[in-house]
XYZ file of C-alpha atoms in Angstrom:
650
model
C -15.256 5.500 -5.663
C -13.337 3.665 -2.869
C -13.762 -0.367 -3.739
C -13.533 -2.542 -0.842
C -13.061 -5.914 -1.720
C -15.287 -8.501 0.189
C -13.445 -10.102 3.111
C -15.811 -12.209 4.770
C -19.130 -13.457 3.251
C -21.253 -12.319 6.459
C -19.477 -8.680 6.907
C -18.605 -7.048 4.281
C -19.138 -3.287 1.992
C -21.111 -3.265 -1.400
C -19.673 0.096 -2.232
C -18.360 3.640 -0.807
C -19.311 7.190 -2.670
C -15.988 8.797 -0.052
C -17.015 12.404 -0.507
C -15.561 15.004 2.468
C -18.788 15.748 3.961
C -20.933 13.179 3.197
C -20.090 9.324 3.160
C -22.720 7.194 1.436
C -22.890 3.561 2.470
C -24.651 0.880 2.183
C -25.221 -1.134 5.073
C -22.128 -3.017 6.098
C -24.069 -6.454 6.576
C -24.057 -9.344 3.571
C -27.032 -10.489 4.638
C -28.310 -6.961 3.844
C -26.250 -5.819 1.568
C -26.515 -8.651 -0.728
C -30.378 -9.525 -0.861
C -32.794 -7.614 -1.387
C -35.362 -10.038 -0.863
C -38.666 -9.526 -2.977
C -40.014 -11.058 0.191
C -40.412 -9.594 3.538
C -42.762 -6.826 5.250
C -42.690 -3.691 3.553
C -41.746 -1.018 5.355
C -41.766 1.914 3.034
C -41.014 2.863 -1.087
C -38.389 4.946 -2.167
C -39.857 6.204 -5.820
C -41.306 2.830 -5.906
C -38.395 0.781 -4.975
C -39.603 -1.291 -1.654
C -37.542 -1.320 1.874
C -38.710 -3.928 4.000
C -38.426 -3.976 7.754
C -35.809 -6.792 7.438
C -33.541 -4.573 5.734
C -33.856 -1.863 8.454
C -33.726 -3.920 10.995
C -30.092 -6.000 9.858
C -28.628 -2.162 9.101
C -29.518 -1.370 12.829
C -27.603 -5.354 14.084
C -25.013 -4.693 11.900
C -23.884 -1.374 13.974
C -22.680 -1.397 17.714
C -24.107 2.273 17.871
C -27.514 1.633 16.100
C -28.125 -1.657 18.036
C -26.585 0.029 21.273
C -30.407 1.493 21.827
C -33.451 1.593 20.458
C -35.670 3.853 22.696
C -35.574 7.441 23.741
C -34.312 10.120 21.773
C -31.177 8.283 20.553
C -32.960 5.432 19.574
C -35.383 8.046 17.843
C -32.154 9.738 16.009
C -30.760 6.083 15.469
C -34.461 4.896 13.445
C -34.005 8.445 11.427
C -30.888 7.893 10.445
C -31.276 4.134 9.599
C -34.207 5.308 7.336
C -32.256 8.049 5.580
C -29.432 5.738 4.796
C -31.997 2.959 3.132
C -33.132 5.742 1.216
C -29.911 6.914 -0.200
C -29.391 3.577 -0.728
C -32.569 2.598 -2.896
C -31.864 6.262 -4.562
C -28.506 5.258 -5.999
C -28.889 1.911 -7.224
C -31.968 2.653 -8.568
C -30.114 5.249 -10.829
C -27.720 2.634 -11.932
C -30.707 -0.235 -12.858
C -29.864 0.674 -16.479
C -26.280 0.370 -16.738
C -25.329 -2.556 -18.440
C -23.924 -4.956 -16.277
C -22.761 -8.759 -18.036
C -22.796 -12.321 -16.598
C -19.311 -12.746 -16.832
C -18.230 -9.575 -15.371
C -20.312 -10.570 -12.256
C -19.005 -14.302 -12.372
C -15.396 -12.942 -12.457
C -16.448 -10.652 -9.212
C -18.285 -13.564 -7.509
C -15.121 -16.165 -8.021
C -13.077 -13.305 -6.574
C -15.062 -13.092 -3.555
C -15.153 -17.375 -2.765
C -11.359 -17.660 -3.872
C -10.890 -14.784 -0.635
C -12.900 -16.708 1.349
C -11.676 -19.843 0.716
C -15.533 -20.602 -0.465
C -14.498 -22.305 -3.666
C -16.130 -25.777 -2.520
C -19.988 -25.146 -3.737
C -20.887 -26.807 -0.732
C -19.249 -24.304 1.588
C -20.609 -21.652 -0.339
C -23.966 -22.735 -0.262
C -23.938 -23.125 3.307
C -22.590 -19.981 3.712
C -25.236 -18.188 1.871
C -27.922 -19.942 3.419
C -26.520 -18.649 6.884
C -26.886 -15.111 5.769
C -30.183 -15.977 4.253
C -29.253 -15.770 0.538
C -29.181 -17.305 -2.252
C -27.032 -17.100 -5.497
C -28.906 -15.244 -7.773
C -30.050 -12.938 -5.037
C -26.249 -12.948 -4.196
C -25.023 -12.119 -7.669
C -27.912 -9.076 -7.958
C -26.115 -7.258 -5.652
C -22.588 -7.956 -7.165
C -24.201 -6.503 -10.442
C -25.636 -3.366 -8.614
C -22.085 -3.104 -7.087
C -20.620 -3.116 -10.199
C -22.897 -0.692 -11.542
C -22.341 1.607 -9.279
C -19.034 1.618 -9.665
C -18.875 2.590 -13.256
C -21.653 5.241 -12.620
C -19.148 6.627 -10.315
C -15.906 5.772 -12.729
C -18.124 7.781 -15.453
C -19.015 10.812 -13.538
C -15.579 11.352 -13.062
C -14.544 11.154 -16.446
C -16.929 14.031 -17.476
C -15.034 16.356 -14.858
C -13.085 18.770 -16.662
C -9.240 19.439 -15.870
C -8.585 21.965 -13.680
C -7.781 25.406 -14.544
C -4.766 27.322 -14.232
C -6.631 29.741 -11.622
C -7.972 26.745 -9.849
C -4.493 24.727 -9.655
C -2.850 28.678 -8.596
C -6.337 29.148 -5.751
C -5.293 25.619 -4.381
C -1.624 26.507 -4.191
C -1.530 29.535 -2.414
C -4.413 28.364 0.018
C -2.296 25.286 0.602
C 1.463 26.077 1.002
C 2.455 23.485 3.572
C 1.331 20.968 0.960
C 3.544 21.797 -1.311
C 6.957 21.890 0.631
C 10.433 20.696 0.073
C 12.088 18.963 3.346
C 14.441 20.144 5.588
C 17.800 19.144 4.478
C 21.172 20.072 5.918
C 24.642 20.378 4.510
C 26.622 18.502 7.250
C 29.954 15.796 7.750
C 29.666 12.562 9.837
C 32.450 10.825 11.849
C 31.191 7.012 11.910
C 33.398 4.665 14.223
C 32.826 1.059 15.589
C 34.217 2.078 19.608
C 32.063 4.187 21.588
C 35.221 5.566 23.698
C 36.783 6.351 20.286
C 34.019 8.460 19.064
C 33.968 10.521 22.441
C 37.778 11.039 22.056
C 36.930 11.985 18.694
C 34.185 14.661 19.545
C 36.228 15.746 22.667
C 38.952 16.763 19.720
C 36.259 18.589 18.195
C 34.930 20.713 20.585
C 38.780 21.669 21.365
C 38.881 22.835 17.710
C 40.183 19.872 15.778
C 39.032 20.351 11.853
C 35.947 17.965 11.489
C 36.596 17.125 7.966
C 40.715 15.845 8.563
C 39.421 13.604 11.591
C 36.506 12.037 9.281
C 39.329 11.629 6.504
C 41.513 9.568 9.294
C 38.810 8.288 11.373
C 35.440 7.726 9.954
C 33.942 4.183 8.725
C 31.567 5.927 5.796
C 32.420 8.506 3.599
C 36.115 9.241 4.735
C 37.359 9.951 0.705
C 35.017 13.622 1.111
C 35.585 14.205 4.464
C 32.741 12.844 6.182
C 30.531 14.867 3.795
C 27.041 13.305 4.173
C 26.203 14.498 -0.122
C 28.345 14.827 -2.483
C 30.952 18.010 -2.304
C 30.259 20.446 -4.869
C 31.487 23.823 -5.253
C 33.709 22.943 -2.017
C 30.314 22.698 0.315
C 28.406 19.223 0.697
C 25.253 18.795 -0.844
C 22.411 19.234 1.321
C 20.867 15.912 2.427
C 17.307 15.443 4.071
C 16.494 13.608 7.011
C 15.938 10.011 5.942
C 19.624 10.194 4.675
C 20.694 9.563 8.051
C 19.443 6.214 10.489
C 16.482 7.786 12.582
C 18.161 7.914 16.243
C 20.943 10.375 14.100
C 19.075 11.819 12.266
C 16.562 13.659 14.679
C 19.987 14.482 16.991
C 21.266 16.247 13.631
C 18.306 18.304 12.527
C 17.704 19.515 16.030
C 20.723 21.686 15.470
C 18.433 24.316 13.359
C 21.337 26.590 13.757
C 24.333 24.469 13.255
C 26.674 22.888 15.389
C 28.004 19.522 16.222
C 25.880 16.582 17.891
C 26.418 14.080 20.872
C 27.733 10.827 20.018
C 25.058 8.615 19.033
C 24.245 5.404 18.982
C 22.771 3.697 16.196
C 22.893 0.062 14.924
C 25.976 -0.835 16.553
C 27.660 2.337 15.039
C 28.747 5.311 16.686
C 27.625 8.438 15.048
C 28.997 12.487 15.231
C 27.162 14.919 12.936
C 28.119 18.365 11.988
C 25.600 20.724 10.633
C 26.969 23.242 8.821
C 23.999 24.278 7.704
C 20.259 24.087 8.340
C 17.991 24.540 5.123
C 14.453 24.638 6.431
C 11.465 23.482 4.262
C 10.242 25.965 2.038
C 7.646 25.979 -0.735
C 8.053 24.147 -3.943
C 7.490 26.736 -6.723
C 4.586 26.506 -8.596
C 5.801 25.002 -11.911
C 7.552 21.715 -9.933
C 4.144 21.374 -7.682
C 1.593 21.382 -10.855
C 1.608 17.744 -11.265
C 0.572 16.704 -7.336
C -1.726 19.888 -7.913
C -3.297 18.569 -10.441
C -3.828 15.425 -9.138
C -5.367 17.405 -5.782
C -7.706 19.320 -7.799
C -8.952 16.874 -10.067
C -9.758 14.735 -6.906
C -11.656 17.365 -5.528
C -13.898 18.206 -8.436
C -14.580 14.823 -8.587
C -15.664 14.883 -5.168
C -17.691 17.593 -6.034
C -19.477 16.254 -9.084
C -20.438 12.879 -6.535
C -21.747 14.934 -4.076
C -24.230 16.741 -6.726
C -25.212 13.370 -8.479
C -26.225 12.480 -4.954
C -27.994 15.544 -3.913
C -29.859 15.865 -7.463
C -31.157 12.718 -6.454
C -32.753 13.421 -3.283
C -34.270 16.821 -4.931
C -37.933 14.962 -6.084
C -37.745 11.624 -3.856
C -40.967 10.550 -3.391
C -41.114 8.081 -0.261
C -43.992 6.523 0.684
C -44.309 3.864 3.933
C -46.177 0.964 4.922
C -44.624 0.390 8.224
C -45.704 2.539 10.512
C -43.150 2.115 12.886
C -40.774 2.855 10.776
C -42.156 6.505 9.637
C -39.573 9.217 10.620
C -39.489 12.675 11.679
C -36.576 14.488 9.683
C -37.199 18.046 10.229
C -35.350 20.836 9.138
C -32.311 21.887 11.398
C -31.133 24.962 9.861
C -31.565 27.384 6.593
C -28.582 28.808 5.188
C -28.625 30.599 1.734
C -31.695 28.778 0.504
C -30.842 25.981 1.513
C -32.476 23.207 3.730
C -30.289 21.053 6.170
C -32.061 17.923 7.462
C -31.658 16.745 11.175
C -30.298 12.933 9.632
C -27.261 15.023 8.600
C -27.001 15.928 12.469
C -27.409 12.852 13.404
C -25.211 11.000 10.739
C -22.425 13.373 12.344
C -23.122 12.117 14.967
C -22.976 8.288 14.561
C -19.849 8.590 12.776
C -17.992 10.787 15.607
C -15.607 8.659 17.552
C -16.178 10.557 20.723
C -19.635 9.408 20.569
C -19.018 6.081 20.217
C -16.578 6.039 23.325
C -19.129 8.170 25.362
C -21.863 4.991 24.833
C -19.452 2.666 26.377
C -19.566 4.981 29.420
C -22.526 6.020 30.070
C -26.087 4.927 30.205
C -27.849 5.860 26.760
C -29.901 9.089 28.476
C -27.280 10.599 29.884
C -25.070 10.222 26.573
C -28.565 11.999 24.507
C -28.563 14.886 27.275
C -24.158 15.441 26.569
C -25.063 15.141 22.807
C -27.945 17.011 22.250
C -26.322 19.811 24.423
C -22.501 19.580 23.615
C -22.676 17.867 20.106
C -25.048 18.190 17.990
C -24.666 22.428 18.221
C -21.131 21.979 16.889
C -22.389 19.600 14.062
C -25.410 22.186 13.353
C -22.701 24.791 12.597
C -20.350 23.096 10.449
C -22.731 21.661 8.351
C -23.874 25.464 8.359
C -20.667 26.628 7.260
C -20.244 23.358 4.721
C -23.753 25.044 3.043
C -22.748 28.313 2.792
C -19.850 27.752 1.259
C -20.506 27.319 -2.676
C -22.438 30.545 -2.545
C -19.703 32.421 -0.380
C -17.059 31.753 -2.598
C -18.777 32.423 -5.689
C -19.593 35.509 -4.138
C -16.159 36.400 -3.189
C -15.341 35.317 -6.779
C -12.905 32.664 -5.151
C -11.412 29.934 -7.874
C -12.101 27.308 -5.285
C -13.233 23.806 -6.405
C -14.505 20.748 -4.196
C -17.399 19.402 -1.792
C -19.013 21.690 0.558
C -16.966 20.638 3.219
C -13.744 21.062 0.825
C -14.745 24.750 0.088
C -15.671 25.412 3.782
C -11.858 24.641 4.205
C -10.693 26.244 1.672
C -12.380 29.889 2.952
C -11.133 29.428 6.161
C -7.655 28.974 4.548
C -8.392 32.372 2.562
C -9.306 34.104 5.795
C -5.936 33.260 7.471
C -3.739 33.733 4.285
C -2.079 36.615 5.518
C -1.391 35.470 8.981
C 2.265 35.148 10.609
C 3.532 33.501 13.521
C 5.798 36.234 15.547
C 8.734 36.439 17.452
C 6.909 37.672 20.162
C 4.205 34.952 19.704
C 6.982 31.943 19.212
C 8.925 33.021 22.774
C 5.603 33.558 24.778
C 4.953 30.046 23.689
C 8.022 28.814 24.584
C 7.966 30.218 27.745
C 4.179 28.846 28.724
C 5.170 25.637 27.688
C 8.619 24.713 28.789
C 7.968 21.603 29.979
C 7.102 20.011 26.754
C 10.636 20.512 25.801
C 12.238 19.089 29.255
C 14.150 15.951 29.052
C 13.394 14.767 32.902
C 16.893 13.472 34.607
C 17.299 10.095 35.552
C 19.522 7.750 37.283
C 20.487 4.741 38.478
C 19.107 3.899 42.300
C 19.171 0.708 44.760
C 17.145 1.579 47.908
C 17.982 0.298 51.659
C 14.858 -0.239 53.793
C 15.024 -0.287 57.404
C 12.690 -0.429 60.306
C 14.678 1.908 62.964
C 15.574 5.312 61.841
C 18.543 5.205 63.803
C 19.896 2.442 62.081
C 18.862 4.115 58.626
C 21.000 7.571 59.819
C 23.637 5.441 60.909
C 24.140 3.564 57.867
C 23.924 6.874 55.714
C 26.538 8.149 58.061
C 28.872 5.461 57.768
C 28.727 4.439 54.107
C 31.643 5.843 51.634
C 31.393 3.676 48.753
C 31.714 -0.310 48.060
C 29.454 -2.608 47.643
C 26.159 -1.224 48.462
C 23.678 -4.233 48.714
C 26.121 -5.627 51.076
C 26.935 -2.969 53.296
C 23.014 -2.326 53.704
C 22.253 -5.937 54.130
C 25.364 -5.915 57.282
C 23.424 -3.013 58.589
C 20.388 -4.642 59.052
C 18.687 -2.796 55.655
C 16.507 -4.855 52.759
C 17.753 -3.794 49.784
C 15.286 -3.135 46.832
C 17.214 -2.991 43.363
C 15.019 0.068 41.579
C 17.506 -0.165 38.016
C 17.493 2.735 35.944
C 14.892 5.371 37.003
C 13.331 8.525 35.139
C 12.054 11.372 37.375
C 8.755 11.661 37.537
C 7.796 8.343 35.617
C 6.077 7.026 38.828
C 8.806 4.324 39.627
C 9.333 6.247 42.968
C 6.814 7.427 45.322
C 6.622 10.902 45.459
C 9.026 11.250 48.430
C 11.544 9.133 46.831
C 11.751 11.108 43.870
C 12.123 14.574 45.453
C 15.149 13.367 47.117
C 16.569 11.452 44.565
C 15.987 14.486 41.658
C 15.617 17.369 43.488
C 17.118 17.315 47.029
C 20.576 19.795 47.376
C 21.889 17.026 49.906
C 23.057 14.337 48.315
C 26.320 12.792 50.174
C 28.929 11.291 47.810
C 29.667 7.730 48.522
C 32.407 6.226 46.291
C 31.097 6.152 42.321
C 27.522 7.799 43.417
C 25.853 9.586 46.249
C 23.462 8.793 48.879
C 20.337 10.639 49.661
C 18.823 11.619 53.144
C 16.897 9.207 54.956
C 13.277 9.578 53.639
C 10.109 8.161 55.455
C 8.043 5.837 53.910
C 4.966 4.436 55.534
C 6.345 2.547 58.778
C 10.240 2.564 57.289
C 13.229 4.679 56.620
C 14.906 4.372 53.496
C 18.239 5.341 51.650
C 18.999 5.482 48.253
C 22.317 4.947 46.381
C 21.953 6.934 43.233
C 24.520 6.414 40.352
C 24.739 8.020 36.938
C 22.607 10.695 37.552
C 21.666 13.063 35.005
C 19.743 16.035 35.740
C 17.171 16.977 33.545
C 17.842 19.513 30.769
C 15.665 21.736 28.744
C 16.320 22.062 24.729
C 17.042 25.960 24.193
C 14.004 28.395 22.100
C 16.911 28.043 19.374
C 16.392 24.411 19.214
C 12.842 24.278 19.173
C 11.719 27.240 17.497
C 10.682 25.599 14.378
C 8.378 23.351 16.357
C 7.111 26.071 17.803
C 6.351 28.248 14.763
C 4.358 25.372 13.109
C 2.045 25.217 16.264
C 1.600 28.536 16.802
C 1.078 29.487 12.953
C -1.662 26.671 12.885
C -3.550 27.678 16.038
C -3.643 31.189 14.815
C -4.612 30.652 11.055
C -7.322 28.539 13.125
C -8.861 31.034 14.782
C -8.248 33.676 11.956
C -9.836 30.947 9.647
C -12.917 30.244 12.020
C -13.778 34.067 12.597
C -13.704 34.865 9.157
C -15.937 32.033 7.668
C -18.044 33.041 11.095
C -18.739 36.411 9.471
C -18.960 35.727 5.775
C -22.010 32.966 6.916
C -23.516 35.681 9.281
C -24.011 38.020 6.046
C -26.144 35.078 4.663
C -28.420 35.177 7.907
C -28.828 31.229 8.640
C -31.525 30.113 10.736
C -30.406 27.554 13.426
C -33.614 25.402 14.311
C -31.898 22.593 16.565
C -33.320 23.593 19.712
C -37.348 23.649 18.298
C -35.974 20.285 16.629
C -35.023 18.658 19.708
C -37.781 20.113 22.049
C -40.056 18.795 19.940
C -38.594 15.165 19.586
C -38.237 15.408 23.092
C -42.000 15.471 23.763
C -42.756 13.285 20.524
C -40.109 11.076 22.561
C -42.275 11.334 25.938
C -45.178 10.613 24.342
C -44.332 7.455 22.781
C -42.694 5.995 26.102
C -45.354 3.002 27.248
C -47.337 4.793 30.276
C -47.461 2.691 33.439
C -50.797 1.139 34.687
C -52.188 3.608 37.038
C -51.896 6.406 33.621
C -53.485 3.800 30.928
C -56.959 4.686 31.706
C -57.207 7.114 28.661
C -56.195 4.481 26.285
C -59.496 3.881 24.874
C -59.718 7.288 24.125
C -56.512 7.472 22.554
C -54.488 9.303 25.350
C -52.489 6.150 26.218
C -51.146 3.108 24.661
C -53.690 -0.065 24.639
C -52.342 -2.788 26.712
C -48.917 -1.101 27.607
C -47.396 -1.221 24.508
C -45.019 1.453 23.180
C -47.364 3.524 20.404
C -45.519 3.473 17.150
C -42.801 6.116 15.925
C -43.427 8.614 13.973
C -47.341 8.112 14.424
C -49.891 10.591 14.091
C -49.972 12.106 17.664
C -46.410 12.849 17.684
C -47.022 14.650 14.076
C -48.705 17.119 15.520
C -46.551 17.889 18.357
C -46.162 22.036 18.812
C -42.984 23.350 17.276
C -42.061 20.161 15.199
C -41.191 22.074 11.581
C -43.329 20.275 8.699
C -41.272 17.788 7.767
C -41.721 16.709 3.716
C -40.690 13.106 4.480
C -43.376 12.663 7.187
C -46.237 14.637 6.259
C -49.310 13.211 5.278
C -51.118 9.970 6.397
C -49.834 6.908 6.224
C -49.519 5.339 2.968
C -49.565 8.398 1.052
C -46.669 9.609 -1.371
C -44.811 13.132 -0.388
C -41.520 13.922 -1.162
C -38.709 12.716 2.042
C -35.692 14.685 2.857
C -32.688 11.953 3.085
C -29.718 12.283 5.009
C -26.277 12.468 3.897
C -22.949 12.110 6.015
């Protein structure tokens, strides 16, 4: 259970069940969230516990995305969803109504909340609920039901058992980059005050001068061991990992995965030289000093596990039954895997909760984003939650010691399936070689530009120009000088002409303490740049790299290995995707229900239109019967009647 502590009495979260796969919530609204009012319109019953339409209508306000839309097919998916989150709602707290909850335990949680508020003044907090439509006791019924869940939740994970030896051993050789010492390196540092001193200093190095007498004579820090960054034992430092060293030295140091002596660098006013002696890569922690955080990782996930089943035992005999019928819901099938039945809210709760989505709605007009989701979407979400489904039976099957969620084991058989798989030599260099750019450091320099109007005066100046004082020189010459300061290549500082001669041009003409480049066009005028402290750009050898390169090579193949074998185990287990008769049929339920204009109204009366334009309500019996819509157990029957629903979970 994740407890989120009220921070504002109008938005706010009564409780979280975070399971991987499926995040219950209640609506994130107080006004919703904290009264249940016995009064309102009814829209439907969950085992006899009433929704009313004021419920589901402050869960739809109380989401950008749900109140983004509420006709065509995403306002159709938006209503399911809504519907199937009431219901999980009404299904959990009505399986806490008997735990025993006491006055003061609520006052303590109520005083909590005002105190964060600054709601202390009964005044103020009568206002406040009053705003939200509350009142205290209504207030304080949903503070107990909070706190009721919470020690539902707090109990079912007490009655998880520990893990076992083959589950904490499963975990640990599925998960080996979870359970990895740091790199650490056995090095000396030189730290001086005086930048030109520490370049003397490293120029002495590279001619040979022993690293350790230097530090002894030189060095600021540690100059009683030589420079030795860890203690010296057994005549060798002790190896020291990363955050050992300030960060600007650190990353120069364990760059050198193969030894050797860094740069001078800078770092809070200090002047830094590393040796690395040697590099000690990470490498997994043996089983015995990772039990503990396995443990903990385990126990987390069977808990997760045990959450996810309280929930779904829940759902197994719902009974829902609706008044409203506007606010009946179609919540078909979407696939079959292994016995199992996956409803379309899942799809859609997916959905709601991808960021992508939400950033796609903010783009486009709410049609086209249902034509990119139903099409790109919603057949990726189908799969997974495929895959999540299958899982429990595949690994049981395989005889796996796996524990967790459906989503957990879906991971952890994709991890199986790419055990065994290595990143190569041969693999590592054609990666370094497709992607040398990423490891460029572009060159840069320092440039003042001369403008001029006649291109004779521009070639003239270049010509006549051997060093000085630049600005004025260019200014005599009858040039406006433009003061660029210190310029990367390619950063977009320069135009695209500029740059080329500044970076990559073979004609630079030295001119004093920097060069000049040709005259270059640009628009109406003819410019010249003085270019000082250039540095050319340098790429960081495969040696220097090839650790970064072996973790993102290893991961995109284990990956793909991963993907293809969980593809195949599922594919034994024949699944049946429905999504496309799912949305076909919504599609024309959709159509249907869209308000006809006048000239089409004329079968109204007869029940082929809708009676004085308005839009027929969702979910209503001409849309049931739509060809190809699966029998759905939530929405069959007539209004009113009691049938079992299919909820969704996230």
């Amino acid at each position: 259970m994740n407890k989120k502590k009220v921070v504002n009495v109008f938005m706010g979260v009564l409780a979280l069940l975070l399971i991987v796969g499926m995040a219950y919530q209640f609506t994130p609204n107080l006004g919703d969230l904290f009264a249940r009012k016995e009064t309102g319109t009814p829209a439907l019953t969950v085992n006899g516990t009433r929704v009313t339409v004021e419920e589901l209508e402050n869960v739809r306000r109380s989401n950008p995305i749900l109140s983004s839309t509420d006709t065509g097919v995403l306002g159709d998916d938006f209503k399911t969803y809504i519907v199937a989150q009431k219901i999980e709602q009404a299904l959990v707290t009505g399986a806490v109504k008997d735990i025993k909850v006491s006055r003061a335990d609520v006052n303590t949680k109520v005083t909590e909340v005002r105190e964060q508020n600054d709601l202390t003044d009964n005044k103020k907090w009568t206002d406040a609920l009053q705003g939200a439509g509350l009142t205290d006791a209504t207030y304080r019924e949903q503070v107990r039901q909070q706190i009721a869940i919470e020690r539902k939740v707090e109990e079912l994970k007490k009655a998880v058992p520990a893990p076992t030896d083959a589950e904490l051993r499963a975990y640990y050789d599925l998960n080996p980059e979870r359970f990895q010492t740091d790199a650490r390196i056995q090095g000396r540092q030189i730290v001086v005050a005086d930048k030109a001193k520490a370049q003397g200093l490293l120029t002495q190095l590279k001619g040979g001068a022993d690293f350790a007498e230097l530090a002894g004579a030189n060095s600021t820090e540690f100059k009683d061991r030589g420079g030795a960054l860890g203690p010296v034992e057994n005549g060798v430092p002790r190896p020291v990992a990363q955050v050992a060293l300030p960060s600007e030295v650190g990353a120069a140091a364990f760059a050198l995965t193969t030894g050797g002596l860094t740069d001078v660098v800078e770092s809070g006013g200090k002047f830094y030289i590393v040796k690395v002696e040697k590099y000690l890569p990470p490498a997994p922690k043996p089983f015995a000093e990772a039990k503990t955080d396995l443990t903990t990782a385990v126990q987390e996930q069977k808990q997760n596990a045990a959450l996810e089943a309280w929930v779904t035992a829940l759902k197994k005999d719902v009974k829902v039954e609706y008044q409203d019928i506007n606010w009946k819901v179609e919540n078909p099938t979407v696939a079959t895997v292994g016995g199992q039945d996956i409803p379309y809210s899942e799809v859609v709760g997916q959905v709601v909760s991808n960021q992508q989505f939400a950033g796609l709605l903010q783009q486009v007009p709410a049609e086209q984003a249902a034509g990119l989701v139903n099409g790109i979407l919603k057949p990726q979400v189908t799969q997974q939650l495929i895959q999540s489904y299958a899982a429990p039976a595949l690994a049981e099957r395989l005889k796996l010691n796996l524990t967790g969620t459906r989503q957990e084991l879906a991971a952890a058989l994709a991890a199986y399936g790419s055990r065994n798989v290595k990143a190569s030599d041969a693999d590592i260099a054609a990666f370094y070689a497709q992607n040398k750019a990423q490891f460029e450091t572009p060159g840069s320099a320092s440039v003042n530009e001369a403008s001029f109007k006649d291109q004779a005066k521009a070639v003239a100046f270049r010509g006549s120009f051997a060093g000085g004082n630049f600005t004025a020189a260019a200014t005599k010459a009858g040039g406006t000088v433009s003061e660029r300061g210190s310029v990367t290549a390619g950063s977009g500082t320069l135009s695209e002409e500029l740059n080329a001669a500044v970076f990559t041009a073979k004609t630079l003409k030295d001119a004093g303490e920097g060069s000049l480049t040709d005259v270059v066009k640009v628009g109406e005028r003819f410019s010249v740049l003085y270019v000082a402290d250039l540095k050319p750009a340098t790429t960081q050898p495969l040696s220097a790299v090839r650790g970064q390169i072996e973790t993102q090579v290893l991961a995109q193949k284990k990956s793909e290995a991963g993907q293809k074998f969980v593809d195949a185990q599922v594919a034994t287990l024949k699944p049946k995707d429905n999504l496309k008769t799912v949305l076909a049929a919504q599609e024309k339920r959709v159509a249907a229900q869209t308000p006809k204009t006048p000239a089409k109204e004329e079968g109204a009366e007869n029940g082929t239109g809708s009676t004085g334009g308005t839009t027929p309500a969702e979910g209503a019996a001409p849309a049931e019967g739509t060809e190809g819509t699966p029998a759905t157990p939530a929405t069959e029957g007539a209004e009113g009647t009691t049938d079992p629903a299919t909820p969704a979970e996230r």
